[in-house]
XYZ file of C-alpha atoms in Angstrom:
542
model
C -31.670 27.536 20.125
C -31.520 29.096 16.633
C -32.744 27.797 13.277
C -29.229 26.663 12.296
C -29.004 24.529 15.446
C -32.369 22.946 14.620
C -31.328 22.185 11.032
C -28.076 20.655 12.208
C -29.951 18.614 14.788
C -32.401 17.242 12.218
C -29.578 16.345 9.832
C -27.399 14.594 12.412
C -30.278 12.735 14.042
C -31.234 11.403 10.603
C -27.653 10.184 10.189
C -27.889 8.431 13.573
C -31.230 6.855 12.590
C -29.700 5.646 9.326
C -26.849 4.104 11.328
C -29.351 2.186 13.469
C -31.212 0.995 10.365
C -28.009 -0.280 8.772
C -26.964 -2.080 11.961
C -30.326 -3.833 12.352
C -29.972 -5.185 8.806
C -26.412 -6.362 9.478
C -27.474 -8.090 12.690
C -29.582 -10.459 10.557
C -26.382 -12.005 9.192
C -27.242 -14.321 6.312
C -30.966 -13.567 6.660
C -33.935 -14.945 8.579
C -34.149 -18.179 6.557
C -30.534 -19.019 7.363
C -31.122 -18.130 11.020
C -34.187 -20.428 11.152
C -32.178 -23.258 9.586
C -29.411 -22.685 12.115
C -31.923 -22.833 14.986
C -33.448 -26.055 13.591
C -30.117 -27.770 14.298
C -30.391 -26.773 17.957
C -27.721 -24.094 17.575
C -27.643 -20.473 18.688
C -26.515 -17.810 16.224
C -23.163 -16.070 16.701
C -24.807 -13.011 18.253
C -27.034 -15.134 20.501
C -23.989 -17.055 21.704
C -22.162 -13.866 22.650
C -25.221 -12.378 24.340
C -25.604 -15.531 26.456
C -21.902 -15.610 27.330
C -21.389 -12.022 28.504
C -22.574 -10.570 31.794
C -24.386 -7.639 30.161
C -24.918 -7.562 26.371
C -25.774 -3.846 26.449
C -22.403 -2.999 27.990
C -20.476 -4.578 25.097
C -18.847 -2.753 22.225
C -18.686 -4.361 18.789
C -15.615 -4.261 16.568
C -16.085 -4.260 12.797
C -19.867 -4.592 12.538
C -19.666 -3.001 9.069
C -16.792 -5.193 7.864
C -17.482 -6.298 4.295
C -20.407 -3.863 3.857
C -21.025 -3.360 0.130
C -18.187 -5.736 -0.772
C -18.239 -9.132 -2.538
C -21.556 -8.440 -4.263
C -20.723 -10.964 -6.969
C -20.440 -13.604 -4.214
C -23.675 -12.656 -2.478
C -22.096 -10.363 0.122
C -20.508 -11.034 3.484
C -22.358 -9.221 6.328
C -20.020 -8.299 9.199
C -17.293 -10.257 7.437
C -19.002 -13.481 8.494
C -17.685 -13.120 12.042
C -18.925 -11.189 15.094
C -16.347 -9.566 17.401
C -17.339 -7.986 20.719
C -15.645 -6.830 23.901
C -17.507 -7.400 27.138
C -17.359 -8.913 30.615
C -17.442 -12.680 31.127
C -17.792 -13.672 34.781
C -16.681 -10.165 35.702
C -13.565 -10.212 33.522
C -13.082 -8.209 30.340
C -12.577 -10.327 27.203
C -12.721 -10.082 23.440
C -15.011 -12.652 21.817
C -14.707 -13.851 18.207
C -17.708 -15.833 16.926
C -18.026 -17.220 13.384
C -21.436 -16.498 11.856
C -22.441 -19.742 10.169
C -25.530 -18.063 8.633
C -23.115 -16.246 6.291
C -21.681 -18.723 3.756
C -21.446 -21.380 6.513
C -18.967 -19.142 8.336
C -16.444 -19.368 5.497
C -13.479 -17.000 5.533
C -13.491 -14.165 3.004
C -10.452 -11.853 2.794
C -12.196 -9.341 5.087
C -12.918 -12.174 7.567
C -9.210 -12.780 7.915
C -8.513 -9.069 8.358
C -11.198 -8.801 11.036
C -9.912 -11.845 12.940
C -6.406 -10.415 12.861
C -7.735 -7.087 14.163
C -9.360 -8.945 17.087
C -6.077 -10.662 17.883
C -4.224 -7.344 17.563
C -6.541 -5.830 20.190
C -5.944 -8.852 22.423
C -2.149 -8.599 22.046
C -1.942 -4.809 22.510
C -4.049 -4.910 25.649
C -3.111 -8.352 27.020
C -6.820 -9.106 26.835
C -8.203 -12.668 27.176
C -9.787 -13.919 23.955
C -12.595 -16.412 23.374
C -13.160 -18.095 19.994
C -16.610 -19.523 19.225
C -15.806 -21.637 16.183
C -18.382 -22.529 13.537
C -16.758 -22.233 10.128
C -16.460 -24.128 6.861
C -12.928 -22.758 6.421
C -11.486 -20.661 3.602
C -13.977 -19.415 0.988
C -12.469 -21.341 -1.918
C -13.484 -19.017 -4.807
C -11.278 -16.347 -3.201
C -8.555 -18.566 -1.709
C -5.777 -16.612 -3.447
C -6.779 -13.508 -1.438
C -6.996 -15.185 1.968
C -4.547 -18.095 2.060
C -0.872 -17.445 1.254
C 0.249 -13.952 2.315
C 1.693 -12.684 5.598
C -1.537 -11.031 6.794
C -3.775 -13.887 5.609
C -5.342 -16.979 7.199
C -2.116 -18.551 8.472
C -1.225 -15.469 10.520
C -4.091 -16.381 12.885
C -2.311 -19.526 14.092
C 1.051 -17.770 14.311
C -0.675 -15.248 16.583
C -2.162 -18.081 18.659
C 1.369 -19.232 19.409
C 2.698 -15.735 20.133
C -0.259 -14.919 22.403
C 0.224 -18.156 24.306
C 3.891 -17.290 24.924
C 2.756 -13.882 26.223
C 0.456 -15.515 28.755
C -2.757 -14.239 27.149
C -5.678 -16.538 27.979
C -7.245 -18.166 24.886
C -10.343 -20.344 25.140
C -12.028 -22.027 22.138
C -15.416 -23.671 21.810
C -16.050 -25.695 18.655
C -19.784 -25.257 18.113
C -19.993 -26.327 14.479
C -17.549 -27.053 11.665
C -13.838 -26.621 12.270
C -11.956 -27.923 9.258
C -8.584 -28.024 7.509
C -6.079 -25.381 8.682
C -8.783 -23.852 10.869
C -8.631 -26.944 13.051
C -5.392 -25.646 14.545
C -7.014 -22.573 16.128
C -8.861 -24.305 18.992
C -6.009 -26.701 19.647
C -3.516 -23.837 19.881
C -5.729 -22.256 22.527
C -5.205 -22.904 26.238
C -8.361 -24.951 26.538
C -10.806 -26.295 23.942
C -14.437 -27.333 24.217
C -16.576 -29.133 21.642
C -20.358 -29.448 21.405
C -21.648 -33.009 20.991
C -23.280 -33.881 17.650
C -22.903 -30.353 16.173
C -19.180 -29.686 16.662
C -16.518 -31.394 14.543
C -12.771 -30.991 14.035
C -10.706 -32.559 11.266
C -7.993 -31.657 8.790
C -10.049 -33.267 6.010
C -13.744 -34.182 5.979
C -15.160 -37.575 5.093
C -15.505 -36.812 1.361
C -11.889 -35.673 1.063
C -10.688 -38.652 3.119
C -12.524 -40.981 0.734
C -11.011 -39.243 -2.288
C -7.491 -39.087 -0.832
C -7.005 -42.509 0.777
C -10.176 -44.457 -0.054
C -11.367 -44.692 3.570
C -15.127 -44.591 4.151
C -16.054 -42.885 7.413
C -18.714 -40.453 8.641
C -17.813 -37.007 9.978
C -18.988 -37.697 13.529
C -16.754 -40.766 13.870
C -13.933 -38.965 12.093
C -13.872 -35.837 14.253
C -16.888 -35.449 16.521
C -17.014 -34.666 20.241
C -16.725 -38.259 21.451
C -13.740 -38.899 19.188
C -11.795 -35.869 20.338
C -12.736 -35.983 24.033
C -12.335 -39.751 24.540
C -9.994 -41.071 21.831
C -7.698 -38.397 20.373
C -7.571 -36.147 23.445
C -7.618 -33.114 21.145
C -10.361 -31.308 23.121
C -10.692 -30.841 26.881
C -14.453 -30.612 27.471
C -17.523 -32.165 25.848
C -20.681 -30.021 25.984
C -24.200 -31.287 25.378
C -25.304 -28.104 23.584
C -24.330 -24.486 22.936
C -25.451 -23.177 26.327
C -23.612 -25.953 28.158
C -20.401 -25.004 26.321
C -20.862 -21.317 27.106
C -21.581 -22.085 30.767
C -18.304 -24.003 30.930
C -16.438 -20.987 29.555
C -18.075 -18.800 32.202
C -16.883 -21.210 34.886
C -13.325 -21.213 33.502
C -13.255 -17.409 33.421
C -14.576 -17.231 36.960
C -11.319 -18.841 38.161
C -8.859 -16.613 36.265
C -6.568 -14.613 38.562
C -6.118 -10.843 38.638
C -4.118 -9.142 35.902
C -1.267 -6.676 36.346
C -2.638 -3.173 35.742
C -1.111 -0.298 33.805
C -2.378 2.030 36.526
C -4.274 4.734 34.627
C -5.947 7.261 36.912
C -9.674 6.873 37.586
C -12.096 8.447 40.027
C -15.859 8.191 40.436
C -17.477 8.944 37.025
C -19.676 11.977 36.506
C -22.019 12.785 33.639
C -21.392 15.967 31.622
C -23.308 18.935 33.042
C -24.033 20.149 29.513
C -26.709 18.211 27.627
C -25.016 15.503 25.520
C -27.874 15.561 23.006
C -26.853 19.098 22.030
C -24.030 17.530 20.010
C -26.510 16.870 17.197
C -27.283 20.589 16.917
C -23.758 21.875 17.465
C -22.193 19.740 14.724
C -22.843 21.410 11.340
C -24.621 19.545 8.566
C -22.014 20.668 6.019
C -18.443 19.475 6.433
C -17.128 22.785 5.095
C -18.876 24.899 7.758
C -16.877 26.390 10.614
C -17.913 25.706 14.227
C -16.525 25.755 17.749
C -15.227 22.375 18.941
C -15.104 23.414 22.615
C -18.883 23.058 23.294
C -18.724 19.512 21.870
C -15.804 18.651 24.168
C -17.819 19.992 27.133
C -20.565 17.473 26.267
C -18.169 14.530 26.195
C -16.216 15.043 29.429
C -17.136 14.453 33.054
C -18.855 17.385 34.750
C -18.175 19.333 31.511
C -14.809 20.258 33.027
C -11.842 20.815 30.708
C -8.443 22.195 31.744
C -7.106 23.748 28.552
C -3.361 23.651 27.877
C -1.753 26.659 26.101
C -5.204 28.126 25.393
C -3.927 31.251 23.652
C -1.279 29.557 21.493
C -1.687 27.405 18.378
C -5.445 27.793 18.583
C -6.416 25.582 15.613
C -5.688 22.619 17.875
C -7.272 22.402 21.319
C -5.295 20.508 23.958
C -6.165 19.887 27.580
C -6.937 17.536 30.454
C -10.310 16.097 31.407
C -12.005 12.944 32.628
C -14.233 10.596 30.671
C -16.294 8.177 32.767
C -13.857 8.836 35.589
C -10.692 8.116 33.569
C -8.093 10.878 33.271
C -7.481 11.734 29.598
C -5.502 14.187 27.515
C -7.573 15.531 24.620
C -6.145 16.708 21.292
C -8.919 18.189 19.139
C -9.092 20.175 15.930
C -10.662 23.597 16.450
C -13.015 24.181 13.521
C -13.732 27.897 13.893
C -11.637 30.691 12.404
C -9.317 32.062 15.092
C -7.072 35.088 15.377
C -3.530 34.411 16.535
C -1.729 36.699 18.980
C 0.283 37.938 15.987
C -2.942 39.198 14.464
C -3.147 36.503 11.778
C -6.469 34.882 10.876
C -6.198 31.080 10.928
C -8.682 28.696 9.323
C -10.427 26.151 11.538
C -9.553 22.503 10.929
C -6.116 23.391 9.514
C -2.925 22.527 11.398
C -0.471 25.456 11.548
C 3.128 25.396 12.802
C 2.221 26.770 16.225
C -0.659 24.317 16.732
C 1.562 21.371 15.685
C 4.234 22.577 18.124
C 1.677 22.830 20.938
C 0.258 19.368 20.234
C 3.750 17.841 20.233
C 4.511 19.309 23.646
C 1.131 18.241 25.067
C 1.467 14.661 23.784
C 4.904 14.499 25.413
C 3.414 15.727 28.707
C 0.690 13.068 28.654
C 3.317 10.372 28.104
C 5.333 11.777 31.011
C 2.260 11.631 33.284
C 0.907 8.288 31.987
C -2.361 9.823 30.778
C -4.205 8.165 27.834
C -4.730 10.362 24.773
C -8.007 11.034 22.970
C -7.883 12.560 19.479
C -11.025 14.295 18.180
C -10.529 14.593 14.424
C -12.075 17.212 12.172
C -9.050 18.148 10.129
C -8.524 19.269 6.535
C -4.721 19.037 6.687
C -1.649 21.195 7.282
C -1.450 24.816 6.166
C 0.119 25.311 2.733
C 1.642 28.285 0.919
C 4.973 30.120 0.936
C 4.516 31.650 4.380
C 3.904 28.247 5.975
C 6.669 26.531 4.002
C 9.194 29.241 4.891
C 8.064 29.013 8.505
C 8.925 25.301 8.618
C 5.472 23.695 8.565
C 6.976 20.407 7.355
C 9.432 20.388 10.265
C 6.736 21.205 12.845
C 4.312 18.715 11.319
C 7.023 16.048 11.409
C 7.551 16.707 15.127
C 3.856 16.158 15.800
C 3.792 12.960 13.722
C 6.912 11.821 15.596
C 5.241 12.392 18.969
C 2.082 10.530 17.908
C 4.139 7.656 16.485
C 6.328 7.207 19.568
C 3.607 7.729 22.163
C 3.536 4.833 24.635
C 0.288 5.674 26.413
C -2.870 4.259 24.791
C -4.422 6.442 22.090
C -8.071 6.609 21.020
C -9.257 8.363 17.877
C -12.762 9.678 17.206
C -13.338 10.886 13.636
C -16.023 13.522 14.080
C -15.922 15.208 10.680
C -13.161 15.650 8.115
C -10.133 13.387 8.188
C -8.086 14.467 5.195
C -4.538 13.867 4.044
C -1.623 14.303 6.415
C -4.056 15.695 8.987
C -5.376 12.155 9.397
C -1.849 11.003 10.184
C -0.934 13.756 12.643
C -4.233 13.298 14.482
C -3.557 9.579 15.027
C -5.187 7.897 12.046
C -5.282 4.102 11.712
C -1.624 3.920 10.628
C -0.552 5.324 14.018
C -1.869 2.494 16.166
C -4.766 3.949 18.135
C -6.122 1.245 20.441
C -9.551 2.014 18.923
C -10.493 4.299 16.062
C -14.178 5.000 15.466
C -16.151 7.434 13.330
C -19.361 9.354 13.783
C -21.867 9.092 10.882
C -20.819 12.654 9.945
C -17.207 11.606 9.252
C -15.360 11.733 5.931
C -12.001 10.015 5.410
C -9.934 10.704 2.297
C -6.803 12.318 0.875
C -8.883 15.466 0.287
C -12.523 16.544 0.139
C -14.751 15.194 -2.613
C -15.130 18.651 -4.129
C -11.370 19.318 -4.275
C -10.544 15.838 -5.542
C -13.234 16.003 -8.225
C -11.795 19.290 -9.532
C -8.308 17.777 -9.778
C -9.533 14.568 -11.387
C -11.737 16.561 -13.795
C -8.722 18.529 -15.025
C -6.868 15.281 -15.688
C -9.837 13.702 -17.469
C -10.630 16.730 -19.654
C -6.967 17.015 -20.660
C -6.976 13.360 -21.636
C -10.133 13.727 -23.723
C -8.914 16.925 -25.392
C -5.656 15.178 -26.291
C -7.792 12.636 -28.167
C -9.440 15.458 -30.102
C -12.722 15.558 -28.179
C -14.398 18.884 -27.447
C -15.666 19.333 -23.898
C -18.784 21.433 -23.565
C -19.906 23.041 -20.289
C -22.644 20.399 -20.032
C -20.175 17.544 -20.635
C -17.768 19.025 -18.088
C -20.520 19.215 -15.450
C -21.566 15.628 -16.219
C -17.976 14.432 -15.795
C -17.570 16.430 -12.567
C -20.778 15.043 -11.037
C -19.832 11.480 -11.966
C -16.323 11.797 -10.502
C -17.577 13.502 -7.323
C -20.319 10.914 -6.727
C -17.786 8.090 -6.976
C -15.277 9.880 -4.761
C -17.906 10.833 -2.163
C -18.867 7.164 -1.845
C -15.265 6.379 -0.954
C -15.121 9.111 1.706
C -18.152 7.677 3.544
C -17.518 6.406 7.097
C -19.232 3.165 6.066
C -16.777 2.656 3.202
C -13.919 2.995 5.714
C -15.602 0.732 8.278
C -16.284 -1.935 5.632
C -12.528 -2.221 5.072
C -11.731 -1.987 8.819
C -9.924 1.331 8.394
C -11.991 2.171 11.471
C -13.320 -0.168 14.155
C -16.888 1.110 14.061
C -19.334 3.806 13.042
C -20.951 4.947 16.282
C -23.699 7.200 17.531
C -22.008 10.325 18.993
C -23.784 9.593 22.282
C -21.812 6.317 22.564
C -18.435 8.084 22.424
C -17.912 8.129 26.194
C -18.709 4.412 26.404
C -16.140 3.555 23.713
C -13.382 5.646 25.278
C -14.071 4.335 28.785
C -14.139 0.709 27.623
C -10.978 1.308 25.634
C -9.052 2.646 28.625
C -10.382 -0.140 30.849
C -9.130 -2.669 28.296
C -5.789 -0.846 27.897
C -5.333 -0.963 31.674
C -4.648 -4.715 31.241
C -1.295 -3.931 29.589
C 1.394 -2.255 31.731
C 3.512 0.236 29.773
C 6.890 -1.399 29.166
C 8.528 1.116 26.795
C 9.826 4.576 27.570
C 8.667 7.585 25.577
C 11.482 8.639 23.245
C 11.122 11.010 20.312
C 14.436 10.043 18.736
C 16.011 12.589 16.383
C 14.083 15.837 15.850
C 14.753 18.834 13.624
C 14.338 21.562 16.267
């Protein structure tokens, strides 16, 4: 190993350590004092509830852990969006679990909470995956009600989805383990079956104070909407549980009786570990996003037995395409090659840039994977499409459009791993969030933006200096550098993988060594949903 490898390794392992540090802080939710108060009521926290419910907590993957990170500072923050979402096995069956975190603003819904809940339901719908709601929420966060209540993708969409999912035959189970008020009261009752925990769970459209104010009736919350009321008088809930664990045990029993699902039929054999050392990824991935490197050794450390059958190896070399297995599952990999390559025509091509020939190759490969019913994995480290007169005259827009068309119309499940750069139209062609990957995750080394921070800062600096000069201000070299540094710092913050994850532009920031686990879980989940559409590219400019 050379000195560059060692420097890369140190840099990337520090990024992974920083990821772990950030996650440990997020796992505290509203903080230890709030957790202690929660426990004093005889309740488990959201994360404790999920850990007790699933067969193996370590086998779970978490969606949106960084949701809300750095947002809503004026409201005291909203760790994980005030809701924990995980995918794991319950009584041997894969499920997605949505648990309100009552240590964060009593589980109230911020705008990002709504977006995260909708993402969980989207995953359930796409993959026909059973969903479990562990309800403990004070409802809409009133100071921000205008950003969570009235629009199409706001709070009300949750209950619309409940109805749609029910019509699709997707199992929905709810356990009311704390507050469940106002419009939120519809969620458990629109589920297939609803449980409520005695003395701590409550369901009502309006609490006792609002009832008193509205109609003058004096009544306590337990009598109004507690477990006894809804299990023995109203018939709203189906099971009364004595405590959190009793409720979770009941869910386990229900799941134990669920019948087999119809499978999509993706190919899987006995899994094998990569022969190449997976830990080498930290040294192979450069510390600087602008550095060139060979993507192939990284692929060899992600796939079973380090075996990769490359498709059109000598053509369109700035994109690598080929077949492999990940944890036994057959996959088609589309990856950006980040080293400078020489085409068969003798042209030097920059790594990370999509050229006409590489776009053409990727389009054909994506079509082949759809024909063979092979899930697609996109490994992104892309700066965009090639520009300039030669590329324009060669039809780069046409070839890029064909690739985007193939990605858009693909019917096999797609999974996107943002390894490094994810800039501009390259993000789109390589199956960015707008192109419906089943999961999209980023390594800590990732950057997502229209362009790099350096390039964007130069453009924005030109605009700003022109504006200031138009006002009669003189811009010295020192002032220009100060403006550049300020613009770049702000822009770099927005390109961070944590900035993207906070807004659920990605599902997670993950340790590179967890990549195989995410892809394998994703395909296992996708196998719940048989492919019903045929692959059709529509009209193409050939």
